[in-house]
Amino acid sequence: MPDPGTPPVFPPSSVVLVSGASRGLGLAMVEGLLAEGVKVAAFARTVTPELEALAEKHPDVVHVDSVDITDQVACKAFVKAVEAHLGVIDGLVNNAAIGQDSLHVHTSPERIEQIIETNLTAPLILTRLVLRRLLAKGKRGRLVNVTSICGRRGYPGLVAYSATKGGMDAATRSLAREFSGRVLANAVAPGFFASEMSAVLGQTELDQILRRTPSGRLTTAEEVFPVVRMLLLETTNINGQSLVIDGAGSI
Ligand SMILES: NC(=O)c1ccc[n+]([C@@H]2O[C@H](COP(=O)([O-])OP(=O)(O)OC[C@H]3O[C@@H](n4cnc5c(N)ncnc54)[C@H](OP(=O)(O)O)[C@@H]3O)[C@@H](O)[C@H]2O)c1
């Protein structure tokens, strides 16, 4: 019998679900996790040729499908299919999100609702689904929420988006408390990095961000992955944190 007074040790995640893995950071994380020998489940609304190629190359350790994170029925079916194919998910990376590029007064109520549903409500429901199934199997797990410096700093044109990222940061802290001893829950909060989402930034905005960034350059998706890797695979006591990766641009 383990001593009930012994602090829990969290095993590295062996089956990780990455949402929003068709491109950008999500795809980079799938590739990185596979290189670490982790089994990876990945979805997005579109299964891109890049994601499809990974599934074809590693059929025993990769499970991909087209799923809209706001479709609860589809998410549940996906999670069950992953369990049958790869085993119980013991690592979840909430990465799927949509961006914004409009002043608040010019953003339609429908768009505001869509941003909140995609970036906040749906990831919380997916987290509930995955953690319930994990805990029911008596296992420990790890959660990484991909948030943003927009959750802590203001940016024009990103009001609803920022609200969702700040919301996920706050949820991370409460999840760490609530699942104490069972789930290590953390967030990574990147600064702007090149992707389809950030392609809306103009040169003036990029120059301004660069001027404000002591390290003198923007973050890359490849620089976010090692932090996610650590939170999923290393033995650490980091819990309930939101780790900013932005070259100190937001301090
Ligand atoms: N790029 C930045 O500057 C930056 C900075 C800080 C934080 N972040 C965060 O980093 C994460 C990745 O962003 P990225 O820059 O890599 O963006 P991206 O290239 O636009 O990728 C977003 C991913 O989410 C998926 N997605 C969007 N809506 C979805 C839905 N309803 N259901 C399922 N999947 C959905 C997209 O695929 P489909 O469209 O095919 O569904 C795509 O795979 C996001 O959480 C973002 O907020 C980005």
mmCIF file of C-alpha atoms and ligand atoms in Angstrom:
data_model
loop_
_atom_site.group_PDB
_atom_site.id
_atom_site.type_symbol
_atom_site.label_atom_id
_atom_site.label_comp_id
_atom_site.label_asym_id
_atom_site.label_seq_id
_atom_site.Cartn_x
_atom_site.Cartn_y
_atom_site.Cartn_z
ATOM 1 C CA MET A 1 0.000 0.000 0.000
ATOM 2 C CA PRO A 2 1.401 3.425 -0.857
ATOM 3 C CA ASP A 3 1.817 5.724 2.115
ATOM 4 C CA PRO A 4 -1.147 8.169 1.891
ATOM 5 C CA GLY A 5 1.196 10.880 3.118
ATOM 6 C CA THR A 6 3.538 10.449 0.160
ATOM 7 C CA PRO A 7 3.168 13.275 -2.365
ATOM 8 C CA PRO A 8 1.990 11.971 -5.730
ATOM 9 C CA VAL A 9 4.474 11.546 -8.526
ATOM 10 C CA PHE A 10 3.016 12.252 -11.943
ATOM 11 C CA PRO A 11 4.114 9.820 -14.631
ATOM 12 C CA PRO A 12 4.907 11.353 -18.026
ATOM 13 C CA SER A 13 1.876 11.432 -20.297
ATOM 14 C CA SER A 14 1.822 8.474 -22.671
ATOM 15 C CA VAL A 15 -1.298 9.293 -24.741
ATOM 16 C CA VAL A 16 -1.712 13.007 -25.472
ATOM 17 C CA LEU A 17 -4.660 14.686 -27.161
ATOM 18 C CA VAL A 18 -3.785 17.899 -29.014
ATOM 19 C CA SER A 19 -6.767 19.942 -30.184
ATOM 20 C CA GLY A 20 -6.396 22.222 -33.201
ATOM 21 C CA ALA A 21 -3.567 20.203 -34.712
ATOM 22 C CA SER A 22 -4.087 20.805 -38.421
ATOM 23 C CA ARG A 23 -1.426 23.533 -38.678
ATOM 24 C CA GLY A 24 0.575 26.080 -36.703
ATOM 25 C CA LEU A 25 1.535 25.362 -33.114
ATOM 26 C CA GLY A 26 -0.790 22.352 -32.839
ATOM 27 C CA LEU A 27 0.882 20.554 -35.748
ATOM 28 C CA ALA A 28 4.363 21.416 -34.383
ATOM 29 C CA MET A 29 3.376 19.922 -31.011
ATOM 30 C CA VAL A 30 2.111 16.697 -32.618
ATOM 31 C CA GLU A 31 5.426 16.313 -34.482
ATOM 32 C CA GLY A 32 7.418 17.083 -31.334
ATOM 33 C CA LEU A 33 5.475 14.643 -29.160
ATOM 34 C CA LEU A 34 5.820 11.855 -31.729
ATOM 35 C CA ALA A 35 9.588 12.387 -31.731
ATOM 36 C CA GLU A 36 9.451 11.866 -27.953
ATOM 37 C CA GLY A 37 7.764 8.479 -28.399
ATOM 38 C CA VAL A 38 4.361 9.663 -27.178
ATOM 39 C CA LYS A 39 1.114 8.364 -28.685
ATOM 40 C CA VAL A 40 -0.792 11.321 -30.103
ATOM 41 C CA ALA A 41 -4.455 11.948 -30.796
ATOM 42 C CA ALA A 42 -5.123 15.064 -32.831
ATOM 43 C CA PHE A 43 -8.107 16.819 -34.300
ATOM 44 C CA ALA A 44 -9.178 20.001 -36.034
ATOM 45 C CA ARG A 45 -12.089 20.806 -38.305
ATOM 46 C CA THR A 46 -9.792 20.082 -41.256
ATOM 47 C CA VAL A 47 -7.417 17.142 -41.459
ATOM 48 C CA THR A 48 -4.632 18.745 -43.497
ATOM 49 C CA PRO A 49 -2.283 16.743 -45.733
ATOM 50 C CA GLU A 50 0.474 17.289 -43.122
ATOM 51 C CA LEU A 51 -1.634 15.756 -40.334
ATOM 52 C CA GLU A 52 -2.874 12.968 -42.601
ATOM 53 C CA ALA A 53 0.735 12.130 -43.549
ATOM 54 C CA LEU A 54 1.684 11.754 -39.875
ATOM 55 C CA ALA A 55 -1.237 9.395 -39.296
ATOM 56 C CA GLU A 56 -0.276 7.323 -42.349
ATOM 57 C CA LYS A 57 3.387 7.206 -41.329
ATOM 58 C CA HIS A 58 2.670 6.204 -37.697
ATOM 59 C CA PRO A 59 -0.636 4.296 -37.802
ATOM 60 C CA ASP A 60 -0.101 2.553 -34.439
ATOM 61 C CA VAL A 61 0.631 5.695 -32.432
ATOM 62 C CA VAL A 62 -1.338 8.475 -34.138
ATOM 63 C CA HIS A 63 -5.098 8.950 -34.248
ATOM 64 C CA VAL A 64 -6.493 11.879 -36.236
ATOM 65 C CA ASP A 65 -9.954 12.934 -37.270
ATOM 66 C CA SER A 66 -11.961 15.924 -38.341
ATOM 67 C CA VAL A 67 -13.781 17.283 -35.282
ATOM 68 C CA ASP A 68 -15.223 20.681 -34.441
ATOM 69 C CA ILE A 69 -14.403 21.317 -30.786
ATOM 70 C CA THR A 70 -17.793 22.982 -30.301
ATOM 71 C CA ASP A 71 -19.542 19.717 -31.260
ATOM 72 C CA GLN A 72 -19.801 17.842 -27.957
ATOM 73 C CA VAL A 73 -21.118 14.643 -29.544
ATOM 74 C CA ALA A 74 -18.235 14.534 -32.021
ATOM 75 C CA CYS A 75 -15.695 15.227 -29.258
ATOM 76 C CA LYS A 76 -17.043 12.348 -27.164
ATOM 77 C CA ALA A 77 -16.993 9.960 -30.126
ATOM 78 C CA PHE A 78 -13.409 11.038 -30.901
ATOM 79 C CA VAL A 79 -12.233 10.456 -27.314
ATOM 80 C CA LYS A 80 -13.830 6.987 -27.264
ATOM 81 C CA ALA A 81 -12.195 6.110 -30.606
ATOM 82 C CA VAL A 82 -8.812 7.281 -29.266
ATOM 83 C CA GLU A 83 -9.200 5.074 -26.175
ATOM 84 C CA ALA A 84 -9.935 2.063 -28.390
ATOM 85 C CA HIS A 85 -6.963 2.829 -30.666
ATOM 86 C CA LEU A 86 -4.260 4.229 -28.370
ATOM 87 C CA GLY A 87 -5.466 3.831 -24.773
ATOM 88 C CA VAL A 88 -6.731 6.236 -22.126
ATOM 89 C CA ILE A 89 -5.759 9.876 -22.739
ATOM 90 C CA ASP A 90 -3.500 10.996 -19.876
ATOM 91 C CA GLY A 91 -2.353 14.290 -21.372
ATOM 92 C CA LEU A 92 -4.547 17.009 -22.868
ATOM 93 C CA VAL A 93 -3.313 20.080 -24.733
ATOM 94 C CA ASN A 94 -6.106 22.582 -25.260
ATOM 95 C CA ASN A 95 -4.687 24.374 -28.300
ATOM 96 C CA ALA A 96 -7.610 24.857 -30.725
ATOM 97 C CA ALA A 97 -8.739 28.453 -30.898
ATOM 98 C CA ILE A 98 -9.888 31.138 -33.277
ATOM 99 C CA GLY A 99 -8.491 34.637 -33.394
ATOM 100 C CA GLN A 100 -9.988 38.077 -33.732
ATOM 101 C CA ASP A 101 -9.064 41.137 -35.720
ATOM 102 C CA SER A 102 -11.805 43.652 -35.086
ATOM 103 C CA LEU A 103 -12.517 46.435 -32.645
ATOM 104 C CA HIS A 104 -15.037 45.391 -30.004
ATOM 105 C CA VAL A 105 -17.721 47.787 -31.234
ATOM 106 C CA HIS A 106 -17.314 46.373 -34.755
ATOM 107 C CA THR A 107 -17.456 42.716 -33.683
ATOM 108 C CA SER A 108 -20.900 41.181 -34.100
ATOM 109 C CA PRO A 109 -22.563 39.554 -31.086
ATOM 110 C CA GLU A 110 -22.535 36.267 -33.042
ATOM 111 C CA ARG A 111 -18.771 36.501 -33.568
ATOM 112 C CA ILE A 112 -18.211 37.289 -29.873
ATOM 113 C CA GLU A 113 -20.257 34.221 -28.937
ATOM 114 C CA GLN A 114 -18.351 32.082 -31.452
ATOM 115 C CA ILE A 115 -14.977 33.157 -30.052
ATOM 116 C CA ILE A 116 -16.076 32.458 -26.486
ATOM 117 C CA GLU A 117 -17.631 29.115 -27.399
ATOM 118 C CA THR A 118 -14.573 27.932 -29.351
ATOM 119 C CA ASN A 119 -11.825 29.254 -27.085
ATOM 120 C CA LEU A 120 -13.368 28.946 -23.620
ATOM 121 C CA THR A 121 -16.585 26.927 -23.337
ATOM 122 C CA ALA A 122 -15.601 24.047 -25.620
ATOM 123 C CA PRO A 123 -12.109 23.528 -24.136
ATOM 124 C CA LEU A 124 -13.607 23.461 -20.637
ATOM 125 C CA ILE A 125 -16.135 20.826 -21.758
ATOM 126 C CA LEU A 126 -13.403 18.796 -23.493
ATOM 127 C CA THR A 127 -11.284 19.028 -20.335
ATOM 128 C CA ARG A 128 -14.218 17.759 -18.264
ATOM 129 C CA LEU A 129 -14.743 14.860 -20.667
ATOM 130 C CA VAL A 130 -11.098 13.775 -20.773
ATOM 131 C CA LEU A 131 -10.470 14.188 -17.034
ATOM 132 C CA ARG A 132 -13.635 12.316 -16.026
ATOM 133 C CA ARG A 133 -12.574 9.315 -18.075
ATOM 134 C CA LEU A 134 -8.992 9.498 -16.801
ATOM 135 C CA LEU A 135 -10.034 9.723 -13.149
ATOM 136 C CA ALA A 136 -12.554 6.894 -13.603
ATOM 137 C CA LYS A 137 -9.605 4.674 -14.566
ATOM 138 C CA GLY A 138 -7.771 5.732 -11.394
ATOM 139 C CA LYS A 139 -4.988 7.343 -13.414
ATOM 140 C CA ARG A 140 -3.086 10.606 -13.026
ATOM 141 C CA GLY A 141 -2.772 13.061 -15.861
ATOM 142 C CA ARG A 142 -1.497 16.334 -17.124
ATOM 143 C CA LEU A 143 -3.232 19.285 -18.726
ATOM 144 C CA VAL A 144 -1.696 22.122 -20.725
ATOM 145 C CA ASN A 145 -3.875 25.019 -21.808
ATOM 146 C CA VAL A 146 -2.484 27.174 -24.600
ATOM 147 C CA THR A 147 -3.450 30.692 -23.606
ATOM 148 C CA SER A 148 -1.737 33.933 -24.642
ATOM 149 C CA ILE A 149 -0.095 37.066 -23.348
ATOM 150 C CA CYS A 150 -3.404 38.645 -24.432
ATOM 151 C CA GLY A 151 -4.855 37.099 -21.282
ATOM 152 C CA ARG A 152 -2.676 39.439 -19.214
ATOM 153 C CA ARG A 153 -1.983 42.447 -21.446
ATOM 154 C CA GLY A 154 -4.342 44.543 -23.470
ATOM 155 C CA TYR A 155 -4.320 44.553 -27.277
ATOM 156 C CA PRO A 156 -6.752 46.501 -29.476
ATOM 157 C CA GLY A 157 -8.820 44.301 -31.771
ATOM 158 C CA LEU A 158 -8.598 41.316 -29.441
ATOM 159 C CA VAL A 159 -11.170 42.019 -26.721
ATOM 160 C CA ALA A 160 -13.240 38.797 -26.865
ATOM 161 C CA TYR A 161 -10.155 36.710 -27.678
ATOM 162 C CA SER A 162 -8.314 38.164 -24.669
ATOM 163 C CA ALA A 163 -11.299 37.428 -22.440
ATOM 164 C CA THR A 164 -11.175 33.749 -23.430
ATOM 165 C CA LYS A 165 -7.423 33.473 -22.865
ATOM 166 C CA GLY A 166 -7.635 35.183 -19.466
ATOM 167 C CA GLY A 167 -10.534 32.854 -18.673
ATOM 168 C CA MET A 168 -8.478 29.764 -19.512
ATOM 169 C CA ASP A 169 -5.585 31.074 -17.396
ATOM 170 C CA ALA A 170 -7.942 31.498 -14.442
ATOM 171 C CA ALA A 171 -9.489 28.060 -15.028
ATOM 172 C CA THR A 172 -5.996 26.537 -15.029
ATOM 173 C CA ARG A 173 -5.379 27.713 -11.469
ATOM 174 C CA SER A 174 -8.714 26.410 -10.203
ATOM 175 C CA LEU A 175 -8.252 23.098 -12.053
ATOM 176 C CA ALA A 176 -4.882 22.666 -10.343
ATOM 177 C CA ARG A 177 -6.539 23.192 -6.943
ATOM 178 C CA GLU A 178 -9.597 21.075 -7.716
ATOM 179 C CA PHE A 179 -7.654 18.087 -9.113
ATOM 180 C CA SER A 180 -4.935 18.361 -6.516
ATOM 181 C CA GLY A 181 -2.893 15.190 -6.512
ATOM 182 C CA ARG A 182 -4.557 13.785 -9.636
ATOM 183 C CA VAL A 183 -3.845 16.230 -12.454
ATOM 184 C CA LEU A 184 -1.009 18.677 -13.043
ATOM 185 C CA ALA A 185 -2.736 21.616 -14.716
ATOM 186 C CA ASN A 186 -0.708 24.384 -16.328
ATOM 187 C CA ALA A 187 -0.882 26.865 -19.164
ATOM 188 C CA VAL A 188 1.601 28.241 -21.659
ATOM 189 C CA ALA A 189 1.049 31.848 -22.670
ATOM 190 C CA PRO A 190 3.001 32.594 -25.853
ATOM 191 C CA GLY A 191 3.655 35.991 -27.293
ATOM 192 C CA PHE A 192 2.863 36.555 -30.963
ATOM 193 C CA PHE A 193 4.372 33.930 -33.252
ATOM 194 C CA ALA A 194 3.993 33.504 -37.003
ATOM 195 C CA SER A 195 0.908 31.439 -37.927
ATOM 196 C CA GLU A 196 -2.347 31.737 -39.844
ATOM 197 C CA MET A 197 -3.914 33.281 -36.728
ATOM 198 C CA SER A 198 -1.335 36.050 -36.344
ATOM 199 C CA ALA A 199 -1.073 36.720 -40.092
ATOM 200 C CA VAL A 200 -3.592 39.532 -39.592
ATOM 201 C CA LEU A 201 -0.896 41.613 -37.867
ATOM 202 C CA GLY A 202 0.525 44.340 -40.062
ATOM 203 C CA GLN A 203 4.179 45.409 -40.241
ATOM 204 C CA THR A 204 3.514 48.430 -38.010
ATOM 205 C CA GLU A 205 2.091 46.203 -35.266
ATOM 206 C CA LEU A 206 4.924 43.676 -35.626
ATOM 207 C CA ASP A 207 7.529 46.469 -35.408
ATOM 208 C CA GLN A 208 5.848 47.801 -32.275
ATOM 209 C CA ILE A 209 5.864 44.353 -30.626
ATOM 210 C CA LEU A 210 9.529 43.904 -31.581
ATOM 211 C CA ARG A 211 10.470 47.305 -30.120
ATOM 212 C CA ARG A 212 8.818 46.293 -26.843
ATOM 213 C CA THR A 213 10.541 42.891 -26.713
ATOM 214 C CA PRO A 214 13.917 42.850 -24.912
ATOM 215 C CA SER A 215 15.033 39.654 -26.711
ATOM 216 C CA GLY A 216 14.553 41.573 -29.981
ATOM 217 C CA ARG A 217 12.575 38.981 -31.888
ATOM 218 C CA LEU A 218 9.213 37.262 -31.937
ATOM 219 C CA THR A 219 8.647 33.836 -30.405
ATOM 220 C CA THR A 220 8.395 30.805 -32.711
ATOM 221 C CA ALA A 221 6.128 27.762 -32.372
ATOM 222 C CA GLU A 222 9.298 25.669 -32.040
ATOM 223 C CA GLU A 223 10.160 27.653 -28.892
ATOM 224 C CA VAL A 224 6.781 26.976 -27.318
ATOM 225 C CA PHE A 225 6.970 23.199 -27.734
ATOM 226 C CA PRO A 226 9.864 22.550 -25.271
ATOM 227 C CA VAL A 227 7.823 24.164 -22.489
ATOM 228 C CA VAL A 228 4.755 22.066 -23.360
ATOM 229 C CA ARG A 229 7.010 19.012 -23.549
ATOM 230 C CA MET A 230 8.352 19.721 -20.051
ATOM 231 C CA LEU A 231 4.858 20.145 -18.609
ATOM 232 C CA LEU A 232 3.676 16.857 -20.164
ATOM 233 C CA LEU A 233 6.726 14.648 -19.790
ATOM 234 C CA GLU A 234 9.147 15.873 -17.123
ATOM 235 C CA THR A 235 8.971 15.254 -13.394
ATOM 236 C CA THR A 236 8.252 18.715 -12.042
ATOM 237 C CA ASN A 237 6.134 20.223 -9.306
ATOM 238 C CA ILE A 238 4.904 23.034 -11.572
ATOM 239 C CA ASN A 239 1.149 23.240 -11.072
ATOM 240 C CA GLY A 240 -1.488 25.909 -11.671
ATOM 241 C CA GLN A 241 0.978 28.134 -13.531
ATOM 242 C CA SER A 242 0.762 30.082 -16.735
ATOM 243 C CA LEU A 243 4.244 30.163 -18.242
ATOM 244 C CA VAL A 244 4.819 33.166 -20.481
ATOM 245 C CA ILE A 245 6.997 32.592 -23.563
ATOM 246 C CA ASP A 246 7.465 35.967 -25.189
ATOM 247 C CA GLY A 247 11.041 37.167 -24.795
ATOM 248 C CA ALA A 248 9.847 39.420 -21.943
ATOM 249 C CA GLY A 249 7.757 41.501 -24.341
ATOM 250 C CA SER A 250 4.862 41.673 -21.893
ATOM 251 C CA ILE A 251 6.674 42.486 -18.659
HETATM 252 N N1 LIG B 1 -0.166 32.843 -33.273
HETATM 253 C C1 LIG B 1 -0.002 33.604 -32.225
HETATM 254 O O1 LIG B 1 0.561 34.702 -32.302
HETATM 255 C C2 LIG B 1 -0.470 33.125 -30.879
HETATM 256 C C3 LIG B 1 -0.022 33.815 -29.729
HETATM 257 C C4 LIG B 1 -0.413 33.375 -28.473
HETATM 258 C C5 LIG B 1 -1.230 32.278 -28.360
HETATM 259 N N2 LIG B 1 -1.668 31.618 -29.482
HETATM 260 C C6 LIG B 1 -2.510 30.435 -29.280
HETATM 261 O O2 LIG B 1 -1.823 29.308 -29.800
HETATM 262 C C7 LIG B 1 -2.782 28.327 -30.220
HETATM 263 C C8 LIG B 1 -2.474 27.889 -31.644
HETATM 264 O O3 LIG B 1 -2.605 29.026 -32.491
HETATM 265 P P1 LIG B 1 -1.928 29.135 -33.948
HETATM 266 O O4 LIG B 1 -1.287 30.459 -34.007
HETATM 267 O O5 LIG B 1 -1.167 27.900 -34.229
HETATM 268 O O6 LIG B 1 -3.278 29.263 -34.810
HETATM 269 P P2 LIG B 1 -3.774 28.598 -36.171
HETATM 270 O O7 LIG B 1 -2.638 28.369 -37.093
HETATM 271 O O8 LIG B 1 -4.912 29.428 -36.608
HETATM 272 O O9 LIG B 1 -4.292 27.160 -35.664
HETATM 273 C C9 LIG B 1 -5.475 27.024 -34.919
HETATM 274 C C10 LIG B 1 -5.846 25.560 -34.894
HETATM 275 O O10 LIG B 1 -7.111 25.426 -34.213
HETATM 276 C C11 LIG B 1 -8.005 24.714 -35.066
HETATM 277 N N3 LIG B 1 -9.386 25.111 -34.801
HETATM 278 C C12 LIG B 1 -9.941 26.349 -34.898
HETATM 279 N N4 LIG B 1 -11.242 26.281 -34.631
HETATM 280 C C13 LIG B 1 -11.529 24.993 -34.346
HETATM 281 C C14 LIG B 1 -12.713 24.292 -33.999
HETATM 282 N N5 LIG B 1 -13.907 24.910 -33.910
HETATM 283 N N6 LIG B 1 -12.640 22.962 -33.772
HETATM 284 C C15 LIG B 1 -11.459 22.313 -33.879
HETATM 285 N N7 LIG B 1 -10.306 22.911 -34.203
HETATM 286 C C16 LIG B 1 -10.345 24.238 -34.431
HETATM 287 C C17 LIG B 1 -7.536 25.043 -36.488
HETATM 288 O O11 LIG B 1 -7.929 24.072 -37.441
HETATM 289 P P3 LIG B 1 -9.276 24.160 -38.328
HETATM 290 O O12 LIG B 1 -9.408 25.596 -38.762
HETATM 291 O O13 LIG B 1 -9.024 23.191 -39.442
HETATM 292 O O14 LIG B 1 -10.366 23.721 -37.421
HETATM 293 C C18 LIG B 1 -6.033 24.989 -36.292
HETATM 294 O O15 LIG B 1 -5.587 23.653 -36.314
HETATM 295 C C19 LIG B 1 -4.151 28.984 -30.050
HETATM 296 O O16 LIG B 1 -4.717 28.589 -28.813
HETATM 297 C C20 LIG B 1 -3.822 30.471 -30.014
HETATM 298 O O17 LIG B 1 -4.799 31.207 -29.329
HETATM 299 C C21 LIG B 1 -1.296 32.019 -30.734
#
